[in-house]
PDB file of C-alpha atoms in Angstrom:
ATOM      1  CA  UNK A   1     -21.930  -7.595 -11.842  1.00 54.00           C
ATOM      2  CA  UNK A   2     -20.490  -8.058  -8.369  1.00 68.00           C
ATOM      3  CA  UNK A   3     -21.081  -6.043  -5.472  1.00 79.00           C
ATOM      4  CA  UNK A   4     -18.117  -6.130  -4.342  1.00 87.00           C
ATOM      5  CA  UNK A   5     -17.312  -6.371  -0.366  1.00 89.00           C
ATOM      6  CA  UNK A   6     -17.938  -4.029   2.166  1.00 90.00           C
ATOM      7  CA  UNK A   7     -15.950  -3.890   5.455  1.00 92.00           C
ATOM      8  CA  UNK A   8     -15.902  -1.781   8.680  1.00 93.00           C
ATOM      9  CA  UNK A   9     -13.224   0.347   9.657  1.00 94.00           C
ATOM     10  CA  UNK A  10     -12.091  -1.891  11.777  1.00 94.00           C
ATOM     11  CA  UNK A  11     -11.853  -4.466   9.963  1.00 94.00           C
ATOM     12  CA  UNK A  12      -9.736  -2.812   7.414  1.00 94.00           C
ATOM     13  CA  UNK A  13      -7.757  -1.611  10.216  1.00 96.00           C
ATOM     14  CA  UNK A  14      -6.566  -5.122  11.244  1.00 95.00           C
ATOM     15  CA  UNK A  15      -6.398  -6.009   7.622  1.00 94.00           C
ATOM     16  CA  UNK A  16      -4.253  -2.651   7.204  1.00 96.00           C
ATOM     17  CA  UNK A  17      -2.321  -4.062  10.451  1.00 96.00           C
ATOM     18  CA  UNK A  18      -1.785  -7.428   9.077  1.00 95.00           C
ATOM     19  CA  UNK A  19      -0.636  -6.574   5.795  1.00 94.00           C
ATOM     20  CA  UNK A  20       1.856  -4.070   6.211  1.00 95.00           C
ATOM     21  CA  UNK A  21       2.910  -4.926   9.336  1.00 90.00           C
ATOM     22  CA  UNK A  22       6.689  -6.209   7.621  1.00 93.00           C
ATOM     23  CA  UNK A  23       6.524  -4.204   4.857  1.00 96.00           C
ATOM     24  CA  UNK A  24       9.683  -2.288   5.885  1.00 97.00           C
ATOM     25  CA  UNK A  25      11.783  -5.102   7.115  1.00 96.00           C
ATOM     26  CA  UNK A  26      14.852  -6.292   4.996  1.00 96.00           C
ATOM     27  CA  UNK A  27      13.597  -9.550   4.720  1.00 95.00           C
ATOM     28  CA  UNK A  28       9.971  -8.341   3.470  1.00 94.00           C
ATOM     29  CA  UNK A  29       9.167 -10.721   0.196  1.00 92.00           C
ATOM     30  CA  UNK A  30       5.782 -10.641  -1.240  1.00 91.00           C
ATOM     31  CA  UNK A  31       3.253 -13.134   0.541  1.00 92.00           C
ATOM     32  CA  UNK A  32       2.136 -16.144  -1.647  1.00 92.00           C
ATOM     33  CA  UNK A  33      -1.043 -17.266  -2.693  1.00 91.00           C
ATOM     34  CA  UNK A  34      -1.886 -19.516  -0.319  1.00 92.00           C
ATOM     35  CA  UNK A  35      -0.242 -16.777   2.894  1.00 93.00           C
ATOM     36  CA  UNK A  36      -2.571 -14.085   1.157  1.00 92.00           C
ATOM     37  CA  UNK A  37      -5.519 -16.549   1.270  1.00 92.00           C
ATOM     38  CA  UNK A  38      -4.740 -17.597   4.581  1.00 94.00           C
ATOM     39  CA  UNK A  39      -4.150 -13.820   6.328  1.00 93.00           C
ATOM     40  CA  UNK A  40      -7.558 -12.603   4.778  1.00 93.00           C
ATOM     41  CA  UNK A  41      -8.755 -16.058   6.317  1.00 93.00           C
ATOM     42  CA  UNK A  42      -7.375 -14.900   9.893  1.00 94.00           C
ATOM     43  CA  UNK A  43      -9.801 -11.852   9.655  1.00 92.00           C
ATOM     44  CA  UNK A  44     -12.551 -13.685   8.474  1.00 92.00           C
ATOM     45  CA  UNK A  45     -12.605 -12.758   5.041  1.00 92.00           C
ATOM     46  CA  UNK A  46     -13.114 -16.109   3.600  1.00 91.00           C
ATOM     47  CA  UNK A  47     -15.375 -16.982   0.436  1.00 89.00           C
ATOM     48  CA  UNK A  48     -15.569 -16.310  -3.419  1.00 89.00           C
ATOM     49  CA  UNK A  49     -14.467 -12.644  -3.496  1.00 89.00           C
ATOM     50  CA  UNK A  50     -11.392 -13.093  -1.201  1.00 91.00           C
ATOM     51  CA  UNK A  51     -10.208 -16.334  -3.636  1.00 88.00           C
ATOM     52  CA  UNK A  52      -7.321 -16.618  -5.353  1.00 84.00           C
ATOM     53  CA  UNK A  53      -8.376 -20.026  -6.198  1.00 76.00           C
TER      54      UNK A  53
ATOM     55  CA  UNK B   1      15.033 -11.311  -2.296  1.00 60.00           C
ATOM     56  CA  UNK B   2      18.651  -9.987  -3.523  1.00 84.00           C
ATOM     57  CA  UNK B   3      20.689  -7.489  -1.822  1.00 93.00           C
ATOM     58  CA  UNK B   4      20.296  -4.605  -5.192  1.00 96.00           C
ATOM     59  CA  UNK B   5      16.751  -5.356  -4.955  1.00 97.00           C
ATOM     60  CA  UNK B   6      16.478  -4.885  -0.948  1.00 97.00           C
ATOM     61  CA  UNK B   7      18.473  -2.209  -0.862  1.00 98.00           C
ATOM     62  CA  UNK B   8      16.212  -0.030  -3.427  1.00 98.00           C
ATOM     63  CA  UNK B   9      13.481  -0.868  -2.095  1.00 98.00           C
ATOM     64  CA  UNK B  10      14.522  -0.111   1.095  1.00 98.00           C
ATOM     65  CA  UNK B  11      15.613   3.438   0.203  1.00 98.00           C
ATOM     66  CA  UNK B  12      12.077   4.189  -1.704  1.00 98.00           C
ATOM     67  CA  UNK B  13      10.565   3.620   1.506  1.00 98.00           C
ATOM     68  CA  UNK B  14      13.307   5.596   3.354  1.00 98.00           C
ATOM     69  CA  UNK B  15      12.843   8.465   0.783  1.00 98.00           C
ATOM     70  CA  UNK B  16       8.859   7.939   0.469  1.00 98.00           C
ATOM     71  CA  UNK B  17       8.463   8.389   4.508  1.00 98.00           C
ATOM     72  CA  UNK B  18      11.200  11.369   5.100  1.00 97.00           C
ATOM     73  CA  UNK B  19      10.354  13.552   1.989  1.00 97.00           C
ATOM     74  CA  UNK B  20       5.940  12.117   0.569  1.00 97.00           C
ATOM     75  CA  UNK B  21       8.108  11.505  -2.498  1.00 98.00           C
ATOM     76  CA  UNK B  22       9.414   8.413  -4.375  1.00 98.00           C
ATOM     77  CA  UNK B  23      12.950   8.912  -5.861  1.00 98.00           C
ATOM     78  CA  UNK B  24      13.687   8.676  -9.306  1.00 98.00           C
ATOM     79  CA  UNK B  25      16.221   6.368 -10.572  1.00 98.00           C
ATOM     80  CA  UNK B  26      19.148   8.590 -10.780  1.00 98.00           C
ATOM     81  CA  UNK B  27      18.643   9.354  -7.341  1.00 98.00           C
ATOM     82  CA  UNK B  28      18.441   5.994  -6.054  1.00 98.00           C
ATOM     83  CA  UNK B  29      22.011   5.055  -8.195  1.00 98.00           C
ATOM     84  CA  UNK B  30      23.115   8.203  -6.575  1.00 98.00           C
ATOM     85  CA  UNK B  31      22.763   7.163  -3.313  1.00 98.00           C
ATOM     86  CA  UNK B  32      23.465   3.646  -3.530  1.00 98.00           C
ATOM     87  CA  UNK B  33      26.684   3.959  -5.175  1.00 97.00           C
ATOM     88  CA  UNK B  34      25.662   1.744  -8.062  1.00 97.00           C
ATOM     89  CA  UNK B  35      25.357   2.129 -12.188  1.00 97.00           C
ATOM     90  CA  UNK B  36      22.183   3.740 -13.178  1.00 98.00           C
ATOM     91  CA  UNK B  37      21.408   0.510 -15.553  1.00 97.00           C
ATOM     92  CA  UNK B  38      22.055  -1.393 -12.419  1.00 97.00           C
ATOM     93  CA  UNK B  39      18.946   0.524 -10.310  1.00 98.00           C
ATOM     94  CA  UNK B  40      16.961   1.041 -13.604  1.00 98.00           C
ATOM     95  CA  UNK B  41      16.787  -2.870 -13.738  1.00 98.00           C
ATOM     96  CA  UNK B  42      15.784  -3.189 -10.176  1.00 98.00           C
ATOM     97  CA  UNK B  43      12.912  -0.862 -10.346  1.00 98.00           C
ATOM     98  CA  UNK B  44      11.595  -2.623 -13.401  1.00 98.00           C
ATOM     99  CA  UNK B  45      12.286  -6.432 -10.870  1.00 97.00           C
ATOM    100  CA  UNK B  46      10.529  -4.866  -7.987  1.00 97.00           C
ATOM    101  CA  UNK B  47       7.753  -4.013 -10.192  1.00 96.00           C
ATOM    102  CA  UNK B  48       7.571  -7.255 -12.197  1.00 96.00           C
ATOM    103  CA  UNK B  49       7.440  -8.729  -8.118  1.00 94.00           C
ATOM    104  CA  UNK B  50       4.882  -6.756  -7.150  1.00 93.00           C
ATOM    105  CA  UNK B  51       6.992  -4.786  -4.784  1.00 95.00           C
ATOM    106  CA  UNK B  52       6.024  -1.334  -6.653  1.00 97.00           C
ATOM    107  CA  UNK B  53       3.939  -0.153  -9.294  1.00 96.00           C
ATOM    108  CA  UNK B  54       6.171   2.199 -11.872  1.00 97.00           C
ATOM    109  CA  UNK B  55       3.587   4.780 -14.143  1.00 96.00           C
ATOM    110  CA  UNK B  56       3.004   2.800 -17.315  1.00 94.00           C
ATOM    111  CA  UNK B  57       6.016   2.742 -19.989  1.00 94.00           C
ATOM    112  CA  UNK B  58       8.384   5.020 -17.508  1.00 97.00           C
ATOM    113  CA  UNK B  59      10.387   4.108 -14.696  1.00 96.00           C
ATOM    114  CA  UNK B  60       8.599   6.431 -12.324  1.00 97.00           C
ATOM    115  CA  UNK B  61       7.117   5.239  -8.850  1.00 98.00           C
ATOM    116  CA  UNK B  62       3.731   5.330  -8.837  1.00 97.00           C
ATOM    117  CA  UNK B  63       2.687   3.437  -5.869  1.00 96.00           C
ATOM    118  CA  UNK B  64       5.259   1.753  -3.405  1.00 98.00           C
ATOM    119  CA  UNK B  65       2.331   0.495  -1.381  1.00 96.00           C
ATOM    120  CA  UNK B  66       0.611   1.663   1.137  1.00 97.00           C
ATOM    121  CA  UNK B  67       1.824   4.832  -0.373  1.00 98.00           C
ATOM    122  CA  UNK B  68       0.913   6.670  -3.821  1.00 97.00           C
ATOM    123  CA  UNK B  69       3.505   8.624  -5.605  1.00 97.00           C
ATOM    124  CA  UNK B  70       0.767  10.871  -7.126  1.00 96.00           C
ATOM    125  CA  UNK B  71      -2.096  12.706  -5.955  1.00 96.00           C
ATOM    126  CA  UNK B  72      -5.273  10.784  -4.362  1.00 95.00           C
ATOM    127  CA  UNK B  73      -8.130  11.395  -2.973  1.00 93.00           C
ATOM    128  CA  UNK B  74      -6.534   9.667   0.251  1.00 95.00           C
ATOM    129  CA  UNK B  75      -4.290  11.987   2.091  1.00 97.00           C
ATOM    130  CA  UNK B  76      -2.494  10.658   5.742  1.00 98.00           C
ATOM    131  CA  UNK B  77      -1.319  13.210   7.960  1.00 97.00           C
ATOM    132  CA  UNK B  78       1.575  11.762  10.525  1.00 95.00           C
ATOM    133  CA  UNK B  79       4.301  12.821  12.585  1.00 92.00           C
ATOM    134  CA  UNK B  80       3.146  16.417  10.783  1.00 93.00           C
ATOM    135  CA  UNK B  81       3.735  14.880   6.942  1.00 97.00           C
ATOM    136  CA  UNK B  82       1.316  14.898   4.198  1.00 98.00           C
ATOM    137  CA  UNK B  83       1.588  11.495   2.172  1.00 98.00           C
ATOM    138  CA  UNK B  84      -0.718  10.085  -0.294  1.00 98.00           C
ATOM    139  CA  UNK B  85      -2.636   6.650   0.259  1.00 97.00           C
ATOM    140  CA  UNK B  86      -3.560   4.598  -2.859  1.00 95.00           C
ATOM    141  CA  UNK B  87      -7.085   3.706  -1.201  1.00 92.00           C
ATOM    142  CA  UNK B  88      -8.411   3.396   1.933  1.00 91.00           C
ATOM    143  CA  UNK B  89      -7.405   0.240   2.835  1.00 93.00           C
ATOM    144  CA  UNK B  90      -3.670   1.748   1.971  1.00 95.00           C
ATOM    145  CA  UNK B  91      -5.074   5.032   3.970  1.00 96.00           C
ATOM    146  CA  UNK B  92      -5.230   2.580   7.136  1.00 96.00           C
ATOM    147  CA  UNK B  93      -1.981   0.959   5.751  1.00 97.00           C
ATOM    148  CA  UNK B  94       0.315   4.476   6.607  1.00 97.00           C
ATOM    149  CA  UNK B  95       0.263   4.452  10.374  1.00 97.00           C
ATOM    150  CA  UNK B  96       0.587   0.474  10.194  1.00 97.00           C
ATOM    151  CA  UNK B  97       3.634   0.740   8.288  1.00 97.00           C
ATOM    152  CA  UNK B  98       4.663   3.806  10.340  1.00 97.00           C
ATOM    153  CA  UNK B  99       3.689   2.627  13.675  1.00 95.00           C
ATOM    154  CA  UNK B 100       2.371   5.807  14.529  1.00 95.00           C
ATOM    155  CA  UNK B 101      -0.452   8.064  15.168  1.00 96.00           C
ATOM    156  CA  UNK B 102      -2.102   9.369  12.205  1.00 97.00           C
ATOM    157  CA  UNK B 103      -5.128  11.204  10.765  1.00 97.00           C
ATOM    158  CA  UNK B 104      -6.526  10.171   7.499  1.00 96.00           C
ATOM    159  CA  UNK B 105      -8.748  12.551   5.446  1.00 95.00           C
ATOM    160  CA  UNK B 106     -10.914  11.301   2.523  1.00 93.00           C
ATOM    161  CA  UNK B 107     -14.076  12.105   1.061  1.00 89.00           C
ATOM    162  CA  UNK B 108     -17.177  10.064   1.208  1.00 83.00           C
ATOM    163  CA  UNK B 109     -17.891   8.072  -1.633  1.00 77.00           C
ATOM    164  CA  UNK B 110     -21.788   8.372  -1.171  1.00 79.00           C
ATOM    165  CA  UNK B 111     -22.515  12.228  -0.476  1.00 85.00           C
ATOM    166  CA  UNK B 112     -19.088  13.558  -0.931  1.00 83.00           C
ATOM    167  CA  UNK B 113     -18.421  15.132   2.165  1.00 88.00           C
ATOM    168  CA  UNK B 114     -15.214  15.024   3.866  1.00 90.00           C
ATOM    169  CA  UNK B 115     -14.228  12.375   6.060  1.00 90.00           C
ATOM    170  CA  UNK B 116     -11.299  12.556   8.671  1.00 93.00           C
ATOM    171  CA  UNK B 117     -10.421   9.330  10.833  1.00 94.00           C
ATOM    172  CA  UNK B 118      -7.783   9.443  13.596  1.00 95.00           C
ATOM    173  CA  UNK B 119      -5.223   6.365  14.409  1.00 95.00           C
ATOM    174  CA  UNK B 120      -4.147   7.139  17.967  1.00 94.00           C
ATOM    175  CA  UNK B 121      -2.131   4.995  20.060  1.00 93.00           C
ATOM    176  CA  UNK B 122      -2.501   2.027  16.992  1.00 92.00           C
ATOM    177  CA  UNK B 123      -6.411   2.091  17.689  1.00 94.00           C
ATOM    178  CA  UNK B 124      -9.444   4.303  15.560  1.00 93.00           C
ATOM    179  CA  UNK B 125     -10.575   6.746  17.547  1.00 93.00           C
ATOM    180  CA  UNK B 126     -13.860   6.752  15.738  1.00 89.00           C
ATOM    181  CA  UNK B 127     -14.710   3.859  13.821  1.00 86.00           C
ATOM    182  CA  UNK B 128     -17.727   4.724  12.045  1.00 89.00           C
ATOM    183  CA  UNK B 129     -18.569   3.933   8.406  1.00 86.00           C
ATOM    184  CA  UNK B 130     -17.259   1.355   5.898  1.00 88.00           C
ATOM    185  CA  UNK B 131     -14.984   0.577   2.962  1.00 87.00           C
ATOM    186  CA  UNK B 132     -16.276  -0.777  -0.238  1.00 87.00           C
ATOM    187  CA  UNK B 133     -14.025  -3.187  -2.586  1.00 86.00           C
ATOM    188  CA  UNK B 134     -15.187  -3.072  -5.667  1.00 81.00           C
ATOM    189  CA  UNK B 135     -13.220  -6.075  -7.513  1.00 83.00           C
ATOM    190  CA  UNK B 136     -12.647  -9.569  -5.811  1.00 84.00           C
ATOM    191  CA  UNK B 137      -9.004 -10.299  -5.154  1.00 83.00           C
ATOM    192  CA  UNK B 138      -8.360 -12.343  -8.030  1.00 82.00           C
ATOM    193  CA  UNK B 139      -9.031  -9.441 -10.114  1.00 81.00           C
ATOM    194  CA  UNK B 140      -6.743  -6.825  -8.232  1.00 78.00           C
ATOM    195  CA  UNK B 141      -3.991  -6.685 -10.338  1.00 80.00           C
ATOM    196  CA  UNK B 142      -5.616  -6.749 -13.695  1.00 76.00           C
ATOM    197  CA  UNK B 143      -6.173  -2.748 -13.418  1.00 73.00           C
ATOM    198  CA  UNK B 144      -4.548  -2.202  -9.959  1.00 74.00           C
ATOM    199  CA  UNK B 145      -4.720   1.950 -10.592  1.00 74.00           C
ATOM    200  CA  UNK B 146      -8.417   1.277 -10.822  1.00 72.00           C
ATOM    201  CA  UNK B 147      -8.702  -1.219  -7.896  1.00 70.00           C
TER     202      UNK B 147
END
């Protein structure tokens, strides 16, 4: 079984940041696959467990 | 996105922030001006998008991310409210969305003790410790009350 992922507070922070960061505008629509693959990508959460391949 | 479906969403939010409560249905129509059925179907379409998570079989708000409708073990004081965070990811995710200063109390998930961290001028104040995620992202939303 996995091990999941561990991350530091700052990192989930930014991630917190990045997500939510439109999540009350009008024009807020839920990201796509490859957007979601691409903002964890832009905190450097890249490899197998942060695929959505 | 259509207008029904941005509009309800909208006022979830609006109620979520100003009362640490998700309106029911009724409500919603109430406010909105619009049939019941109408605001019944939207929940269900914001739901089916992702946009919410309704309690199983009801259309109750559970989560209207970063915020839980129902008790956690996540709890975000701001601007002198109480709300609950789904996880601690969301936890951080409450003074993003809010864009202000916040103080987030949890317990630890290693020796149970309580854990408070403080978002102040949109940086930690003490950035000590970590966050585990259990399940890759693929597997998010096969269980998301459990992820």
């Amino acid at each position: 079984m996995s091990r999941g992922a561990l991350l530091t507070l700052e990192q989930t922070w930014e991630l917190a940041k990045l997500w939510y960061a439109d999540r009350l505008s009008p024009e807020w629509r839920r990201r796509t696959v490859p957007e979601t693959v691409a903002a964890f990508a832009s905190l450097g959460l890249t490899g197998e467990f942060w695929s959505l391949a | 996105m259509d207008s029904l479906l941005t509009d309800v969403r909208l006022y979830i939010y609006g109620q979520m922030i100003a009362t640490s409560a998700a309106p029911g249905v009724p409500e919603t129509a109430a406010a909105l001006g619009r049939a019941v059925e109408d605001v019944e179907r939207a929940y269900r379409t914001l739901a089916e998008q992702k946009a919410l998570v309704l309690r199983p079989g009801t259309t109750t708000v559970w989560m209207v991310m970063p915020f839980s409708n129902m008790q956690t073990a996540f709890n975000v004081i701001c601007e002198g409210r109480a709300y609950y965070a789904n996880c601690a990811w969301d936890a951080f995710g409450i003074p993003a969305v809010l864009e202000r200063d916040a103080n987030i109390f949890t317990t630890c998930a290693d020796c149970g003790g309580v854990l408070q961290r403080k978002v102040a001028c949109g940086r930690l104040t003490d950035s000590r410790g970590v966050v585990h995620f259990a399940l890759p992202v693929r597997r998010w939303w096969e269980d998301v009350g459990f992820t």
